[in-house]
Tab-separated table of C-alpha atoms in Angstrom:
chain	number	residue	atom	x	y	z
A	1	MET	CA	-21.178	32.739	-4.000
A	2	LEU	CA	-19.287	33.550	-0.585
A	3	ILE	CA	-20.564	37.104	0.061
A	4	GLY	CA	-19.402	39.063	3.007
A	5	ALA	CA	-17.876	42.026	5.088
A	6	HIS	CA	-16.071	42.773	8.148
A	7	VAL	CA	-18.880	43.398	11.051
A	8	SER	CA	-19.094	44.385	14.463
A	9	ALA	CA	-18.811	41.946	17.386
A	10	SER	CA	-19.592	44.610	19.834
A	11	GLY	CA	-22.146	43.287	22.250
A	12	GLY	CA	-20.730	39.879	22.106
A	13	LEU	CA	-19.744	37.389	19.423
A	14	VAL	CA	-22.963	36.213	18.549
A	15	GLN	CA	-24.122	39.894	17.505
A	16	ALA	CA	-21.613	39.601	14.681
A	17	ILE	CA	-23.653	36.919	13.198
A	18	HIS	CA	-26.909	38.802	13.748
A	19	ASN	CA	-25.340	41.797	11.898
A	20	ALA	CA	-24.164	39.197	9.191
A	21	VAL	CA	-27.767	38.261	8.939
A	22	ALA	CA	-29.025	42.067	8.776
A	23	LEU	CA	-26.686	42.379	5.786
A	24	ASP	CA	-27.785	39.081	4.003
A	25	ILE	CA	-24.203	37.811	3.614
A	26	ASN	CA	-22.589	34.304	4.008
A	27	VAL	CA	-19.209	35.563	5.155
A	28	ILE	CA	-17.919	37.467	7.944
A	29	GLN	CA	-14.892	39.131	9.295
A	30	ILE	CA	-14.598	40.108	13.059
A	31	PHE	CA	-11.831	41.401	15.494
A	32	GLY	CA	-11.216	38.724	17.999
A	33	SER	CA	-9.654	41.158	20.291
A	34	SER	CA	-9.211	45.050	20.218
A	35	PRO	CA	-7.433	46.038	16.997
A	36	MET	CA	-5.109	48.478	19.062
A	37	GLN	CA	-4.255	46.541	22.166
A	38	TRP	CA	-1.556	44.222	22.831
A	39	LYS	CA	-3.907	41.590	24.808
A	40	ALA	CA	-6.071	39.117	23.185
A	41	ASN	CA	-8.227	37.272	25.617
A	42	LEU	CA	-9.851	33.897	24.838
A	43	PRO	CA	-13.551	33.967	24.918
A	44	ASP	CA	-15.518	31.858	27.625
A	45	LYS	CA	-16.733	28.330	26.480
A	46	GLU	CA	-20.478	29.349	26.755
A	47	SER	CA	-19.752	32.449	24.412
A	48	ALA	CA	-17.715	30.391	21.901
A	49	GLU	CA	-20.362	27.691	21.422
A	50	LEU	CA	-23.174	30.117	21.068
A	51	PHE	CA	-21.474	31.762	18.215
A	52	LYS	CA	-20.750	28.209	16.745
A	53	LYS	CA	-24.558	27.220	17.073
A	54	GLU	CA	-25.883	30.486	15.687
A	55	ARG	CA	-23.114	30.396	12.857
A	56	ARG	CA	-24.662	26.941	11.694
A	57	ALA	CA	-28.054	28.071	12.172
A	58	LYS	CA	-27.961	31.402	10.024
A	59	GLY	CA	-25.803	29.779	7.282
A	60	ILE	CA	-22.662	31.545	7.589
A	61	GLU	CA	-20.222	29.546	5.679
A	62	LYS	CA	-17.010	31.358	6.435
A	63	VAL	CA	-15.724	33.188	9.617
A	64	PHE	CA	-12.086	35.312	9.639
A	65	LEU	CA	-10.581	37.033	12.413
A	66	HIS	CA	-8.617	39.929	11.309
A	67	ALA	CA	-5.570	40.259	13.501
A	68	PRO	CA	-4.639	43.583	15.598
A	69	TYR	CA	-3.211	46.031	13.774
A	70	LEU	CA	-0.113	46.578	16.186
A	71	ILE	CA	1.542	43.428	14.843
A	72	ASN	CA	4.480	43.763	13.275
A	73	LEU	CA	6.304	40.461	12.823
A	74	ALA	CA	9.353	42.178	10.993
A	75	SER	CA	9.866	45.055	13.258
A	76	GLU	CA	13.439	46.182	13.848
A	77	LYS	CA	12.988	46.020	17.723
A	78	PRO	CA	13.047	42.638	19.187
A	79	SER	CA	10.428	43.513	21.954
A	80	ILE	CA	7.976	44.396	19.148
A	81	ARG	CA	8.706	41.125	17.302
A	82	HIS	CA	8.184	39.421	20.606
A	83	LEU	CA	4.959	40.982	21.271
A	84	SER	CA	3.638	40.700	17.670
A	85	ARG	CA	4.373	37.050	17.798
A	86	VAL	CA	2.712	36.349	20.971
A	87	LEU	CA	-0.447	38.406	19.950
A	88	LEU	CA	-0.864	36.785	16.634
A	89	ALA	CA	-0.677	33.347	18.339
A	90	ASP	CA	-3.292	34.473	21.149
A	91	SER	CA	-5.603	35.462	17.867
A	92	LEU	CA	-5.051	32.226	16.406
A	93	LYS	CA	-6.107	30.505	19.545
A	94	ILE	CA	-8.996	32.812	19.401
A	95	SER	CA	-9.868	31.591	15.889
A	96	ASN	CA	-9.749	28.084	16.884
A	97	ALA	CA	-12.007	28.926	19.928
A	98	ILE	CA	-14.714	29.884	17.797
A	99	GLY	CA	-14.367	27.721	15.038
A	100	ALA	CA	-13.055	30.330	12.755
A	101	ASP	CA	-11.498	29.335	9.038
A	102	GLY	CA	-8.393	31.524	9.915
A	103	VAL	CA	-6.454	34.836	10.972
A	104	ILE	CA	-6.033	37.453	8.398
A	105	TYR	CA	-2.797	39.726	9.439
A	106	HIS	CA	-0.508	42.383	8.087
A	107	SER	CA	2.983	41.474	8.106
A	108	GLY	CA	4.380	44.881	9.027
A	109	SER	CA	7.363	46.808	8.128
A	110	ALA	CA	11.040	46.333	7.732
A	111	GLY	CA	11.636	49.857	8.874
A	112	THR	CA	15.456	50.696	8.151
A	113	GLN	CA	16.028	46.924	7.816
A	114	ASN	CA	17.001	45.360	4.244
A	115	ILE	CA	13.545	44.013	2.845
A	116	ASP	CA	14.929	40.844	2.515
A	117	GLU	CA	16.060	40.251	6.046
A	118	ALA	CA	12.660	41.841	7.386
A	119	LEU	CA	11.226	38.925	5.203
A	120	SER	CA	13.161	36.203	6.735
A	121	ILE	CA	12.565	37.413	10.161
A	122	ALA	CA	8.552	37.663	9.602
A	123	VAL	CA	8.897	34.149	7.900
A	124	GLU	CA	10.517	32.535	11.206
A	125	ALA	CA	7.730	34.413	13.377
A	126	VAL	CA	5.310	32.617	11.526
A	127	GLN	CA	6.767	29.353	11.496
A	128	ARG	CA	7.420	29.478	15.218
A	129	ILE	CA	3.623	30.377	15.652
A	130	LEU	CA	2.411	27.438	13.599
A	131	GLN	CA	4.604	25.343	15.668
A	132	GLU	CA	3.234	26.606	18.918
A	133	VAL	CA	-0.330	26.580	17.967
A	134	PRO	CA	-0.722	23.170	16.164
A	135	VAL	CA	-4.179	24.092	14.769
A	136	GLY	CA	-5.590	26.725	12.754
A	137	THR	CA	-4.831	28.724	9.535
A	138	LEU	CA	-2.848	32.197	9.012
A	139	ILE	CA	-3.433	34.462	6.253
A	140	VAL	CA	-1.236	37.232	5.232
A	141	GLU	CA	-2.629	40.160	3.411
A	142	ASN	CA	-1.116	42.080	0.579
A	143	ALA	CA	0.140	45.483	1.797
A	144	ALA	CA	-0.613	48.985	0.349
A	145	GLY	CA	3.109	49.888	-0.006
A	146	ALA	CA	3.732	52.723	1.980
A	147	GLY	CA	7.016	53.250	3.500
A	148	ALA	CA	8.814	49.903	4.180
A	149	LEU	CA	6.053	47.605	4.395
A	150	ILE	CA	6.566	43.907	3.310
A	151	GLY	CA	4.208	41.901	1.500
A	152	ASP	CA	3.098	44.312	-1.109
A	153	THR	CA	4.058	42.365	-4.274
A	154	ILE	CA	3.109	38.841	-5.531
A	155	ASP	CA	6.868	37.910	-5.334
A	156	GLU	CA	7.373	38.936	-1.677
A	157	LEU	CA	3.793	36.949	-0.943
A	158	ALA	CA	5.169	34.096	-3.103
A	159	TYR	CA	8.522	34.159	-0.969
A	160	MET	CA	6.749	34.023	2.312
A	161	ILE	CA	4.521	31.217	1.456
A	162	LYS	CA	7.390	29.089	-0.512
A	163	LYS	CA	9.478	29.474	3.010
A	164	ILE	CA	6.860	28.648	5.326
A	165	SER	CA	5.585	25.833	3.088
A	166	SER	CA	2.343	24.789	5.516
A	167	PRO	CA	-0.987	23.875	4.378
A	168	ARG	CA	-2.114	26.057	7.331
A	169	PHE	CA	-0.942	29.293	5.483
A	170	GLY	CA	-2.075	31.338	2.704
A	171	PHE	CA	-2.668	34.659	1.737
A	172	CYS	CA	-5.653	37.440	1.286
A	173	LEU	CA	-5.695	39.549	-1.823
A	174	ASP	CA	-6.781	43.210	-0.823
A	175	THR	CA	-8.008	45.045	-3.981
A	176	CYS	CA	-7.574	48.503	-2.581
A	177	HIS	CA	-4.088	47.433	-1.571
A	178	ALA	CA	-3.211	46.050	-4.813
A	179	LEU	CA	-3.946	49.340	-6.822
A	180	ALA	CA	-2.307	51.369	-4.147
A	181	SER	CA	1.031	49.552	-4.139
A	182	GLY	CA	1.447	49.076	-7.721
A	183	MET	CA	0.543	45.321	-7.795
A	184	ILE	CA	-1.878	46.219	-10.655
A	185	GLU	CA	-2.527	49.364	-12.531
A	186	ASP	CA	-5.656	49.311	-13.816
A	187	PHE	CA	-8.410	46.930	-13.198
A	188	ASN	CA	-8.912	46.169	-17.006
A	189	GLU	CA	-9.522	42.505	-18.297
A	190	LYS	CA	-5.737	42.348	-19.608
A	191	ASN	CA	-4.263	43.444	-16.118
A	192	ILE	CA	-6.437	41.117	-14.290
A	193	GLN	CA	-5.774	38.101	-16.597
A	194	LYS	CA	-1.891	38.926	-16.045
A	195	LEU	CA	-2.504	39.397	-12.100
A	196	GLU	CA	-4.518	36.038	-11.865
A	197	ALA	CA	-1.571	34.131	-14.272
A	198	GLU	CA	1.021	35.467	-11.946
A	199	ILE	CA	-0.734	34.248	-8.796
A	200	LYS	CA	-1.334	30.988	-10.223
A	201	LYS	CA	2.162	30.573	-11.565
A	202	LYS	CA	4.101	31.958	-8.362
A	203	ILE	CA	1.789	31.101	-5.546
A	204	GLY	CA	-0.935	28.676	-6.187
A	205	VAL	CA	-4.575	28.863	-6.460
A	206	LYS	CA	-5.257	27.258	-3.336
A	207	LYS	CA	-3.269	29.852	-1.108
A	208	LEU	CA	-5.658	32.356	-2.216
A	209	LEU	CA	-7.909	32.140	1.055
A	210	ALA	CA	-9.958	35.507	0.812
A	211	ILE	CA	-10.585	38.578	-0.883
A	212	HIS	CA	-10.650	42.013	0.816
A	213	LEU	CA	-13.019	43.753	-1.402
A	214	ASN	CA	-12.588	47.438	-1.608
A	215	ASP	CA	-12.163	50.188	-4.145
A	216	SER	CA	-9.614	52.910	-3.655
A	217	LYS	CA	-9.648	56.533	-2.661
A	218	PHE	CA	-6.250	56.998	-4.083
A	219	PRO	CA	-5.008	56.066	-7.606
A	220	TYR	CA	-2.649	53.821	-8.844
A	221	ASN	CA	0.616	53.238	-7.125
A	222	SER	CA	-0.281	55.994	-4.481
A	223	LYS	CA	0.954	54.108	-1.567
A	224	ARG	CA	-2.057	55.144	0.568
A	225	ASP	CA	-4.165	52.691	2.382
A	226	ARG	CA	-7.796	54.314	2.110
A	227	HIS	CA	-10.712	52.513	1.299
A	228	GLU	CA	-13.685	53.552	-0.728
A	229	ASN	CA	-17.299	52.312	-0.910
A	230	ILE	CA	-17.364	49.882	-4.152
A	231	GLY	CA	-17.584	51.862	-7.511
A	232	LYS	CA	-16.935	55.053	-5.915
A	233	GLY	CA	-13.069	55.020	-6.083
A	234	HIS	CA	-10.257	54.817	-8.725
A	235	ILE	CA	-11.095	50.872	-9.405
A	236	GLY	CA	-14.551	51.595	-10.118
A	237	THR	CA	-17.588	49.690	-11.288
A	238	GLU	CA	-16.240	48.429	-14.615
A	239	GLY	CA	-13.002	47.588	-12.787
A	240	PHE	CA	-14.635	45.146	-10.580
A	241	LYS	CA	-17.193	43.887	-13.363
A	242	ASN	CA	-13.838	42.752	-15.160
A	243	PHE	CA	-12.428	41.436	-11.535
A	244	PHE	CA	-15.253	39.059	-11.505
A	245	LYS	CA	-14.562	37.750	-15.011
A	246	SER	CA	-12.003	35.674	-13.274
A	247	LYS	CA	-13.481	32.411	-12.036
A	248	LEU	CA	-10.539	32.245	-9.404
A	249	PHE	CA	-11.520	35.766	-7.821
A	250	ARG	CA	-14.988	35.621	-8.263
A	251	SER	CA	-14.712	32.027	-6.448
A	252	ALA	CA	-12.822	33.351	-3.121
A	253	PRO	CA	-14.819	34.530	-0.081
A	254	LEU	CA	-15.337	38.229	-0.466
A	255	ILE	CA	-14.905	40.550	2.222
A	256	LEU	CA	-16.049	44.121	1.939
A	257	GLU	CA	-14.008	46.483	4.410
A	258	VAL	CA	-15.219	49.934	2.962
A	259	PRO	CA	-16.347	52.977	4.770
A	260	GLY	CA	-19.866	52.541	4.186
A	261	PHE	CA	-22.541	55.345	2.582
A	262	THR	CA	-23.235	56.520	5.993
A	263	GLY	CA	-19.504	56.092	7.455
A	264	ASN	CA	-20.323	52.997	9.552
A	265	GLY	CA	-18.655	50.348	7.899
A	266	PRO	CA	-19.831	48.007	5.254
A	267	ASP	CA	-23.707	48.482	4.808
A	268	GLU	CA	-26.531	46.916	2.924
A	269	LYS	CA	-26.031	49.447	-0.098
A	270	ASN	CA	-22.554	48.174	-0.751
A	271	VAL	CA	-23.460	44.489	-0.580
A	272	LYS	CA	-26.068	44.920	-3.015
A	273	ILE	CA	-23.675	46.731	-5.270
A	274	LEU	CA	-21.337	44.014	-4.964
A	275	LYS	CA	-23.871	41.343	-5.657
A	276	SER	CA	-24.854	43.365	-8.701
A	277	LEU	CA	-21.564	43.156	-10.580
A	278	ILE	CA	-20.798	39.424	-10.133
């Protein structure tokens, strides 16, 4: 099983590996730079090599970067689109430098634009980045559906994947976002089978590169992105048990992005609960 969490890299990249060992996980997600700044610097060679060495030594199977939250590839403002494209490209370069498996990002918001127009703009930006940075994988995350966010439906994700048409592009399924956006109404067996079938038909199983495993503080179609600890939200323990009956979902890298029972992010208790449900 590939079980992981978003962990802190505060104190140096290698600290993320130590945090993973403390949680007894083999997948990590980290920020490669500040999530709320437009600047992303490449790590020095020594830090990158130490990170890769420790990763191998500690048996960390998968490493993902989460791109900064500021990125909006579909923005109405050309200046924001440019900054977003540069920042995501720099994030991909950081991912490559530390040997990570990809960069997970949010596509952003259409604002007052037509959704189709915004999707086309976001697709073009990704195509440019993949041309500019010839190595590494970009992974778009499904949105929670608030406002004019793009990428909150299977059809919109499928459109992006089809148009970009690259082996270096895939998607990450966030369970909280899936419930909040209305992608799935309830995590019962029937609905999960339907979601799995839709992904297989419209996107393809090989394009599901990661899962953000989060319960949801708010109910179906709330359009509110508030993560909750596993089993304590509107997905619930039974919902996750049903979710893991799917081989597709059970086999993907699972990344906790929960608030934690002490409010400090993914913790040992959430990891133990997750493992007990699979």
